[in-house]
XYZ file of N, CA and C in Angstrom:
705
model
N -14.270 193.207 115.620
C -13.848 194.587 115.411
C -14.570 195.150 114.206
N -15.275 196.256 114.342
C -15.885 196.934 113.211
C -14.799 197.546 112.344
N -14.921 197.371 111.044
C -13.880 197.868 110.152
C -13.916 199.386 110.078
N -12.787 199.984 109.766
C -12.695 201.416 109.533
C -12.523 201.656 108.041
N -13.293 202.562 107.473
C -13.187 202.832 106.039
C -11.945 203.683 105.754
N -11.253 203.316 104.719
C -10.073 204.068 104.320
C -9.913 203.915 102.812
N -9.335 204.912 102.133
C -9.154 204.816 100.691
C -8.117 203.759 100.352
N -8.245 203.173 99.153
C -7.275 202.178 98.731
C -7.763 201.481 97.488
N -6.996 200.511 97.019
C -7.339 199.767 95.827
C -7.923 198.420 96.241
N -9.084 198.038 95.667
C -9.681 196.752 96.032
C -8.831 195.599 95.541
N -8.795 194.487 96.284
C -8.013 193.330 95.853
C -8.642 192.709 94.607
N -7.847 192.165 93.696
C -8.395 191.592 92.464
C -9.179 190.307 92.744
N -10.247 190.095 91.983
C -11.024 188.869 92.082
C -10.311 187.788 91.295
N -9.948 186.708 91.956
C -9.219 185.624 91.303
C -10.164 184.459 91.016
N -9.751 183.515 90.189
C -10.616 182.362 89.895
C -11.026 181.623 91.166
N -12.299 181.237 91.229
C -12.787 180.464 92.364
C -12.989 181.251 93.635
N -13.074 182.577 93.542
C -13.124 183.413 94.754
C -14.388 184.262 94.812
N -14.570 184.889 95.971
C -15.721 185.741 96.240
C -15.226 187.059 96.822
N -15.783 188.153 96.345
C -15.451 189.460 96.900
C -16.471 189.806 97.983
N -15.973 190.229 99.132
C -16.827 190.496 100.290
C -16.631 191.929 100.756
N -17.751 192.621 100.988
C -17.677 193.906 101.670
C -17.536 193.618 103.163
N -16.416 193.972 103.736
C -16.100 193.610 105.119
C -16.824 194.546 106.082
N -17.581 193.950 106.989
C -18.269 194.715 108.028
C -17.667 194.465 109.411
N -17.025 193.332 109.600
C -16.363 193.007 110.876
C -15.179 192.109 110.586
N -14.094 192.307 111.334
C -12.886 191.497 111.175
C -12.385 191.068 112.545
N -11.901 189.851 112.639
C -11.425 189.330 113.906
C -10.010 189.774 114.225
N -9.745 189.951 115.510
C -8.404 190.253 116.007
C -8.076 189.209 117.061
N -6.969 188.501 116.910
C -6.635 187.405 117.816
C -5.144 187.405 118.117
N -4.745 186.479 118.990
C -3.321 186.311 119.280
C -2.566 185.913 118.018
N -3.211 185.087 117.181
C -2.576 184.685 115.921
C -2.345 185.892 115.015
N -3.279 186.842 115.028
C -3.100 188.061 114.237
C -1.854 188.807 114.685
N -1.663 188.877 115.985
C -0.478 189.541 116.530
C 0.794 188.852 116.055
N 0.781 187.522 116.039
C 1.957 186.783 115.589
C 2.243 187.017 114.116
N 1.185 187.045 113.296
C 1.373 187.291 111.872
C 2.000 188.657 111.644
N 1.467 189.679 112.322
C 1.983 191.040 112.168
C 3.444 191.121 112.611
N 3.799 190.381 113.663
C 5.169 190.395 114.179
C 6.111 189.507 113.374
N 5.572 188.790 112.387
C 6.404 187.893 111.594
C 6.793 186.631 112.319
N 6.020 186.245 113.344
C 6.354 185.081 114.156
C 5.423 183.889 113.910
N 4.469 184.052 112.994
C 3.559 182.949 112.700
C 4.247 181.974 111.766
N 3.743 180.708 111.725
C 4.413 179.702 110.904
C 4.297 179.991 109.410
N 3.291 180.784 109.025
C 3.151 181.189 107.637
C 3.464 182.670 107.519
N 4.316 183.027 106.579
C 4.766 184.412 106.433
C 4.125 185.030 105.188
N 3.326 186.081 105.354
C 2.735 186.743 104.185
C 3.776 187.564 103.439
N 3.540 187.777 102.151
C 4.449 188.661 101.403
C 4.250 190.098 101.858
N 5.321 190.863 101.881
C 5.259 192.258 102.306
C 5.166 193.187 101.099
N 4.430 194.291 101.205
C 3.545 194.669 102.318
C 2.255 193.841 102.277
N 1.560 193.775 103.413
C 0.325 193.003 103.448
C -0.646 193.641 104.432
N -1.909 193.241 104.324
C -2.962 193.686 105.234
C -3.341 192.521 106.134
N -3.289 192.664 107.460
C -3.656 191.563 108.358
C -5.148 191.242 108.270
N -5.532 190.188 108.956
C -6.938 189.818 109.045
C -7.230 188.495 108.374
N -7.523 187.466 109.181
C -7.761 186.136 108.638
C -9.205 185.675 108.774
N -10.060 186.469 109.410
C -11.461 186.081 109.550
C -12.322 187.335 109.433
N -13.353 187.250 108.587
C -14.191 188.414 108.325
C -15.657 188.003 108.281
N -16.512 189.010 108.436
C -17.942 188.857 108.204
C -18.413 190.079 107.442
N -19.340 189.864 106.513
C -19.820 190.973 105.715
C -20.835 190.499 104.701
N -20.870 191.159 103.549
C -21.840 190.811 102.511
C -21.140 190.550 101.187
N -21.694 189.638 100.408
C -21.129 189.286 99.104
C -21.325 190.439 98.129
N -20.254 190.815 97.434
C -20.327 191.808 96.366
C -20.399 191.148 94.992
N -19.551 190.138 94.777
C -19.534 189.422 93.503
C -18.757 188.121 93.674
N -18.994 187.204 92.741
C -18.266 185.934 92.719
C -17.600 185.763 91.359
N -16.478 185.069 91.336
C -15.793 184.791 90.073
C -16.696 183.940 89.172
N -16.583 184.078 87.849
C -17.464 183.348 86.937
C -17.409 181.829 87.089
N -16.286 181.294 87.567
C -16.158 179.838 87.658
C -16.638 179.268 88.985
N -17.191 180.100 89.894
C -17.694 179.609 91.179
C -19.015 178.874 90.958
N -19.077 177.610 91.380
C -20.307 176.836 91.274
C -21.278 177.253 92.369
N -22.545 177.407 92.029
C -23.585 177.800 92.989
C -23.172 179.029 93.797
N -22.881 180.127 93.139
C -22.438 181.328 93.876
C -23.553 181.881 94.754
N -23.161 182.451 95.878
C -24.116 183.132 96.743
C -24.495 184.463 96.117
N -25.765 184.854 96.160
C -26.185 186.106 95.532
C -25.529 187.315 96.204
N -25.268 188.369 95.432
C -24.773 189.606 96.039
C -25.727 190.080 97.138
N -25.143 190.571 98.220
C -25.932 191.010 99.362
C -26.096 189.956 100.434
N -25.727 188.694 100.137
C -25.822 187.634 101.137
C -24.835 187.892 102.271
N -25.301 187.800 103.502
C -24.411 187.955 104.659
C -23.584 186.676 104.810
N -22.272 186.831 104.953
C -21.380 185.673 105.006
C -20.277 185.887 106.037
N -19.670 184.766 106.474
C -18.380 184.832 107.152
C -17.389 184.038 106.324
N -16.107 184.374 106.465
C -15.088 183.740 105.631
C -13.751 183.716 106.350
N -12.950 182.732 105.992
C -11.579 182.644 106.488
C -10.632 182.949 105.332
N -9.589 183.720 105.617
C -8.621 184.160 104.613
C -7.217 183.790 105.055
N -6.275 183.911 104.149
C -4.872 183.836 104.558
C -4.499 185.123 105.299
N -4.875 186.253 104.743
C -4.712 187.577 105.327
C -5.483 188.557 104.449
N -5.549 189.817 104.846
C -6.237 190.810 104.039
C -7.619 191.195 104.520
N -8.028 190.712 105.698
C -9.382 190.955 106.162
C -9.633 192.335 106.746
N -8.600 193.025 107.198
C -8.801 194.337 107.811
C -8.780 195.421 106.748
N -9.817 195.370 105.912
C -9.935 196.280 104.787
C -11.409 196.469 104.451
N -11.713 197.398 103.559
C -13.100 197.596 103.146
C -13.629 196.380 102.394
N -12.765 195.770 101.559
C -13.149 194.604 100.793
C -12.086 193.525 100.946
N -12.535 192.278 100.890
C -11.613 191.146 100.966
C -12.050 190.104 99.946
N -11.091 189.327 99.470
C -11.371 188.259 98.511
C -10.990 186.934 99.150
N -11.947 186.020 99.193
C -11.730 184.709 99.805
C -12.100 183.617 98.816
N -11.458 182.459 98.943
C -11.850 181.312 98.135
C -13.284 180.935 98.469
N -14.072 180.630 97.465
C -15.496 180.358 97.669
C -15.728 179.221 98.654
N -14.834 178.242 98.684
C -15.000 177.099 99.584
C -14.913 177.515 101.047
N -14.329 178.685 101.299
C -14.157 179.178 102.666
C -15.158 180.270 103.031
N -16.209 180.410 102.245
C -17.236 181.425 102.470
C -18.551 180.733 102.811
N -19.175 181.139 103.918
C -20.396 180.492 104.401
C -21.455 181.541 104.700
N -22.688 181.265 104.291
C -23.792 182.177 104.574
C -24.081 182.201 106.072
N -24.389 183.377 106.599
C -24.678 183.554 108.022
C -26.171 183.336 108.259
N -26.540 182.490 109.220
C -27.966 182.285 109.510
C -28.632 183.577 109.988
N -29.909 183.689 109.716
C -30.670 184.844 110.195
C -30.606 184.909 111.723
N -30.467 186.114 112.236
C -30.451 186.307 113.676
C -29.066 186.326 114.286
N -28.043 185.920 113.533
C -26.672 185.946 114.051
C -26.004 187.245 113.613
N -25.650 188.130 114.562
C -25.031 189.411 114.196
C -23.675 189.210 113.529
N -23.295 190.143 112.683
C -22.014 190.051 111.983
C -20.846 190.014 112.962
N -20.925 190.817 114.033
C -19.818 190.864 114.991
C -19.612 189.520 115.668
N -20.679 188.779 115.904
C -20.548 187.447 116.497
C -20.141 186.423 115.446
N -20.631 186.581 114.238
C -20.336 185.616 113.172
C -18.865 185.598 112.796
N -18.152 186.686 113.066
C -16.747 186.739 112.673
C -15.903 185.705 113.419
N -16.409 185.187 114.528
C -15.671 184.148 115.263
C -15.891 182.753 114.673
N -16.834 182.616 113.763
C -17.192 181.302 113.252
C -16.151 180.663 112.326
N -15.422 181.409 111.496
C -14.514 180.739 110.559
C -13.346 180.001 111.208
N -12.849 180.482 112.353
C -11.633 179.899 112.933
C -11.848 179.400 114.355
N -12.352 180.238 115.238
C -12.418 179.885 116.658
C -13.284 178.658 116.912
N -14.478 178.621 116.348
C -15.374 177.504 116.622
C -14.927 176.201 115.953
N -14.492 176.216 114.689
C -13.959 174.963 114.126
C -12.730 174.453 114.865
N -11.875 175.361 115.330
C -10.685 174.941 116.065
C -11.068 174.244 117.365
N -11.938 174.884 118.152
C -12.364 174.285 119.415
C -13.177 173.011 119.177
N -14.043 173.047 118.174
C -14.878 171.885 117.898
C -14.085 170.669 117.473
N -13.112 170.849 116.600
C -12.298 169.717 116.167
C -11.473 169.161 117.314
N -10.987 170.053 118.198
C -10.199 169.598 119.341
C -11.038 168.754 120.298
N -12.247 169.212 120.590
C -13.076 168.528 121.587
C -13.811 167.313 121.028
N -14.219 167.377 119.765
C -15.007 166.282 119.192
C -14.144 165.242 118.491
N -13.191 165.686 117.679
C -12.392 164.736 116.905
C -11.219 164.181 117.688
N -10.647 164.980 118.584
C -9.467 164.533 119.330
C -9.817 164.021 120.721
N -10.613 164.791 121.450
C -10.938 164.395 122.821
C -12.105 163.414 122.889
N -12.921 163.343 121.843
C -14.047 162.396 121.773
C -14.926 162.490 123.027
N -15.400 163.702 123.298
C -16.174 163.929 124.517
C -17.518 163.201 124.500
N -17.967 162.861 125.692
C -19.279 162.251 125.893
C -20.046 163.066 126.932
N -21.380 163.064 126.874
C -22.169 163.817 127.851
C -21.835 163.418 129.282
N -21.806 164.414 130.146
C -21.548 164.170 131.562
C -20.089 164.249 131.962
N -19.172 164.257 131.007
C -17.749 164.320 131.339
C -17.352 165.740 131.737
N -16.281 165.823 132.527
C -15.725 167.107 132.926
C -14.661 167.547 131.923
N -14.652 168.852 131.609
C -13.682 169.425 130.682
C -13.070 170.668 131.321
N -11.759 170.806 131.203
C -11.053 171.999 131.658
C -10.657 172.824 130.438
N -11.057 174.088 130.425
C -10.773 174.968 129.291
C -9.939 176.153 129.765
N -8.752 176.295 129.187
C -7.898 177.445 129.483
C -8.214 178.592 128.519
N -7.877 179.812 128.929
C -8.154 180.967 128.081
C -9.627 181.066 127.756
N -10.469 180.803 128.755
C -11.896 180.599 128.510
C -12.683 181.867 128.236
N -12.051 183.033 128.317
C -12.739 184.272 127.964
C -12.267 184.800 126.617
N -11.368 184.060 125.953
C -10.857 184.460 124.645
C -11.571 183.667 123.546
N -11.179 183.899 122.298
C -11.905 183.351 121.165
C -12.076 181.845 121.169
N -10.968 181.102 121.054
C -11.046 179.648 120.976
C -11.509 179.056 122.300
N -11.037 179.602 123.410
C -11.429 179.078 124.712
C -12.915 179.245 124.975
N -13.462 180.414 124.661
C -14.884 180.649 124.877
C -15.721 179.759 123.963
N -15.263 179.581 122.736
C -15.947 178.648 121.842
C -15.913 177.235 122.418
N -14.781 176.870 123.051
C -14.668 175.562 123.674
C -15.659 175.374 124.808
N -15.869 176.419 125.599
C -16.855 176.357 126.675
C -18.236 176.060 126.104
N -18.619 176.806 125.080
C -19.948 176.648 124.502
C -20.131 175.272 123.857
N -19.104 174.812 123.143
C -19.211 173.519 122.467
C -19.268 172.386 123.476
N -18.443 172.455 124.511
C -18.475 171.411 125.544
C -19.841 171.350 126.211
N -20.424 172.507 126.492
C -21.749 172.529 127.084
C -22.794 171.969 126.123
N -22.675 172.293 124.852
C -23.607 171.773 123.853
C -23.512 170.253 123.734
N -22.345 169.706 124.046
C -22.146 168.258 124.014
C -22.606 167.580 125.307
N -23.099 168.383 126.248
C -23.603 167.829 127.498
C -22.547 167.622 128.558
N -21.399 168.282 128.402
C -20.306 168.130 129.362
C -20.383 169.206 130.444
N -19.647 168.969 131.523
C -19.504 169.953 132.592
C -18.155 170.641 132.413
N -18.154 171.965 132.582
C -16.993 172.756 132.180
C -16.384 173.502 133.360
N -15.064 173.337 133.513
C -14.270 174.173 134.403
C -13.500 175.140 133.519
N -13.806 176.419 133.633
C -13.183 177.433 132.803
C -12.099 178.156 133.597
N -11.051 178.536 132.899
C -9.950 179.246 133.554
C -9.636 180.503 132.757
N -9.688 181.660 133.438
C -9.422 182.932 132.769
C -9.070 183.971 133.821
N -8.780 185.194 133.391
C -8.491 186.273 134.322
C -9.689 186.591 135.188
N -9.439 186.990 136.430
C -10.529 187.230 137.380
C -11.507 188.279 136.875
N -11.020 189.293 136.182
C -11.885 190.363 135.704
C -12.846 189.889 134.621
N -12.555 188.745 134.009
C -13.387 188.257 132.904
C -14.198 187.021 133.274
N -14.248 186.680 134.562
C -14.889 185.422 134.953
C -16.355 185.360 134.554
N -17.000 186.506 134.443
C -18.404 186.513 134.071
C -18.656 186.080 132.640
N -17.631 186.154 131.795
C -17.813 185.804 130.376
C -18.073 184.306 130.201
N -17.192 183.415 130.667
C -17.501 181.983 130.529
C -18.690 181.541 131.374
N -18.927 182.196 132.513
C -20.110 181.865 133.316
C -21.384 182.104 132.520
N -21.409 183.205 131.779
C -22.594 183.526 130.981
C -22.790 182.547 129.831
N -21.735 181.847 129.436
C -21.827 180.896 128.329
C -21.982 179.454 128.807
N -22.166 179.272 130.130
C -22.503 177.943 130.614
C -21.462 177.224 131.433
N -20.325 177.852 131.731
C -19.307 177.189 132.552
C -19.855 176.876 133.943
N -19.525 175.698 134.472
C -19.973 175.303 135.806
C -19.120 175.935 136.899
N -17.854 176.152 136.599
C -16.911 176.698 137.568
C -15.879 177.514 136.812
N -15.517 178.688 137.354
C -14.490 179.526 136.740
C -13.366 179.732 137.734
N -12.148 179.446 137.295
C -10.961 179.584 138.139
C -10.112 180.749 137.657
N -9.493 181.443 138.605
C -8.621 182.576 138.304
C -7.326 182.056 137.678
N -7.016 182.542 136.484
C -5.825 182.052 135.781
C -4.527 182.475 136.446
N -4.589 183.367 137.422
C -3.379 183.779 138.134
C -3.023 182.804 139.259
N -3.890 181.833 139.536
C -3.689 180.926 140.665
C -3.482 179.487 140.205
N -2.814 178.662 141.020
C -2.729 177.230 140.708
C -4.136 176.633 140.608
N -4.281 175.574 139.836
C -5.626 175.063 139.589
C -5.803 173.569 139.838
N -4.734 172.844 140.089
C -4.858 171.397 140.233
C -5.826 171.000 141.353
N -5.637 171.569 142.537
C -6.473 171.182 143.679
C -7.937 171.529 143.439
N -8.188 172.692 142.854
C -9.569 173.098 142.590
C -10.237 172.168 141.580
N -9.481 171.735 140.578
C -10.029 170.810 139.577
C -10.332 169.465 140.213
N -9.421 168.983 141.019
C -9.631 167.693 141.678
C -10.833 167.749 142.626
N -10.969 168.862 143.333
C -12.100 168.993 144.245
C -13.431 169.025 143.479
N -13.462 169.793 142.399
C -14.702 169.916 141.622
C -15.130 168.587 141.021
N -14.172 167.761 140.661
C -14.486 166.487 140.005
C -14.520 165.317 140.980
N -14.532 165.610 142.265
C -14.574 164.549 143.262
C -13.334 163.678 143.271
N -12.205 164.275 142.864
C -10.939 163.558 142.854
C -10.688 162.765 141.590
N -11.657 162.713 140.694
C -11.514 161.885 139.495
C -10.692 162.548 138.398
N -10.625 163.865 138.397
C -9.948 164.565 137.314
C -10.863 164.740 136.119
N -10.384 165.477 135.133
C -11.205 165.784 133.961
C -10.955 164.784 132.837
N -11.945 164.656 131.972
C -11.805 163.760 130.824
C -11.004 164.403 129.704
N -11.030 165.738 129.646
C -10.325 166.432 128.567
C -9.916 167.817 129.011
N -8.821 168.295 128.435
C -8.335 169.656 128.671
C -8.131 170.321 127.316
N -8.702 171.496 127.160
C -8.463 172.321 125.979
C -7.482 173.406 126.380
N -6.245 173.274 125.924
C -5.172 174.167 126.357
C -4.769 175.090 125.219
N -5.115 176.355 125.345
C -4.725 177.354 124.357
C -3.473 178.121 124.783
N -2.919 177.774 125.948
C -1.841 178.569 126.536
C -0.463 177.950 126.402
N -0.347 176.654 126.667
C 0.970 176.031 126.679
C 1.810 176.558 127.820
N 3.117 176.465 127.679
C 4.020 177.018 128.670
C 3.861 176.415 130.049
N 3.826 177.249 131.095
C 3.864 176.766 132.477
C 2.688 175.883 132.889
N 1.523 176.007 132.215
C 0.370 175.218 132.669
C 0.450 173.764 132.232
N 1.388 173.442 131.358
C 1.441 172.097 130.783
C 1.561 171.025 131.864
N 2.542 171.166 132.749
C 2.772 170.139 133.762
C 1.592 170.007 134.716
N 1.007 171.142 135.108
C -0.129 171.092 136.019
C -1.352 170.469 135.333
N -1.465 170.682 134.030
C -2.540 170.037 133.271
C -2.505 168.524 133.433
N -1.322 167.960 133.316
C -1.188 166.499 133.386
C -1.697 165.952 134.712
N -1.597 166.747 135.751
C -2.041 166.310 137.081
C -3.540 166.512 137.293
N -4.196 167.092 136.298
C -5.645 167.284 136.382
C -6.423 166.242 135.581
N -5.737 165.467 134.765
C -6.403 164.492 133.914
C -6.854 163.269 134.706
N -8.032 162.796 134.384
C -8.485 161.544 134.948
C -7.951 160.373 134.136
N -8.294 159.149 134.540
C -7.846 157.966 133.824
C -8.324 158.014 132.372
N -7.390 157.844 131.450
C -7.733 157.862 130.039
C -8.048 159.232 129.494
N -7.755 160.289 130.268
C -8.072 161.647 129.829
C -7.186 162.111 128.684
N -7.646 163.140 128.003
C -6.951 163.669 126.827
C -6.684 165.153 126.996
N -5.454 165.564 126.740
C -5.126 166.982 126.707
C -4.843 167.377 125.270
N -5.573 168.366 124.778
C -5.377 168.858 123.420
C -4.772 170.249 123.506
N -3.533 170.380 123.089
C -2.846 171.670 123.103
C -2.937 172.277 121.716
N -3.571 173.424 121.620
C -3.783 174.032 120.305
C -3.209 175.436 120.217
N -2.485 175.873 121.234
C -1.892 177.207 121.190
C -0.857 177.375 122.274
N -0.031 178.388 122.117
C 1.066 178.609 123.059
C 1.155 180.088 123.426
N -0.005 180.664 123.786
C -0.055 182.091 124.110
C 0.751 182.430 125.352
N 0.950 181.468 126.255
C 1.649 181.737 127.512
C 3.087 181.228 127.518
N 3.533 180.605 126.434
C 4.895 180.091 126.431
C 5.098 179.042 125.358
N 6.311 178.512 125.316
C 6.669 177.567 124.267
C 6.150 176.167 124.525
N 6.490 175.276 123.616
C 6.101 173.877 123.706
C 6.939 173.199 124.784
N 6.277 172.529 125.720
C 6.986 171.846 126.791
C 7.430 170.470 126.340
N 8.545 170.041 126.855
C 9.032 168.697 126.550
C 8.360 167.670 127.438
N 7.986 166.523 126.867
C 7.356 165.445 127.636
C 8.406 164.465 128.160
N 9.665 164.717 127.908
C 10.705 163.785 128.357
C 10.915 163.885 129.857
């Protein structure tokens, strides 16, 4: 989301932090939860939403080691406060953007890609050639999961709304399933009856039980969100 300029007071620069001129800010399901007061962390009121930003460095606190020069394009993760002209982030959470990566795309880097990457690499321990099922595959974390799984040499079954099926296809998905329809049989058919090695589930709720029936021997399901419902009981 491109930021909108509005008058206001800039946030104070605190020790160990960097001031960023915000050019793009992310909007996600988690943002909605924070605004509604339903996220696990509650900001003090009043507050400005926004946990992921991209922009340029304005200044760094004097105690920041190896500060990035002013004008450096960066992305950063915040507790909140990103939907503003300026934001202040801890220096450890600020990363320079490589040349050629647009700010609007870079804004997904602080949260969506590390979340999907840690789920697929650290938890699911994917290997090349394995099948992966990704839910919410046209949204932030899900789309990042599609790209990361493909980069790891895996084959991807993506699940999203029919109107958005072209999004994961363009990012390398082998098969896209309509999220309005049951998916167990289609997954089993695509994998020759073997099932998938891993499932990246950003939805929770009703898909949980059907997920279990899509796993192959020794498969792993990583649930990292509950956009479609609450936590299901395994009892």
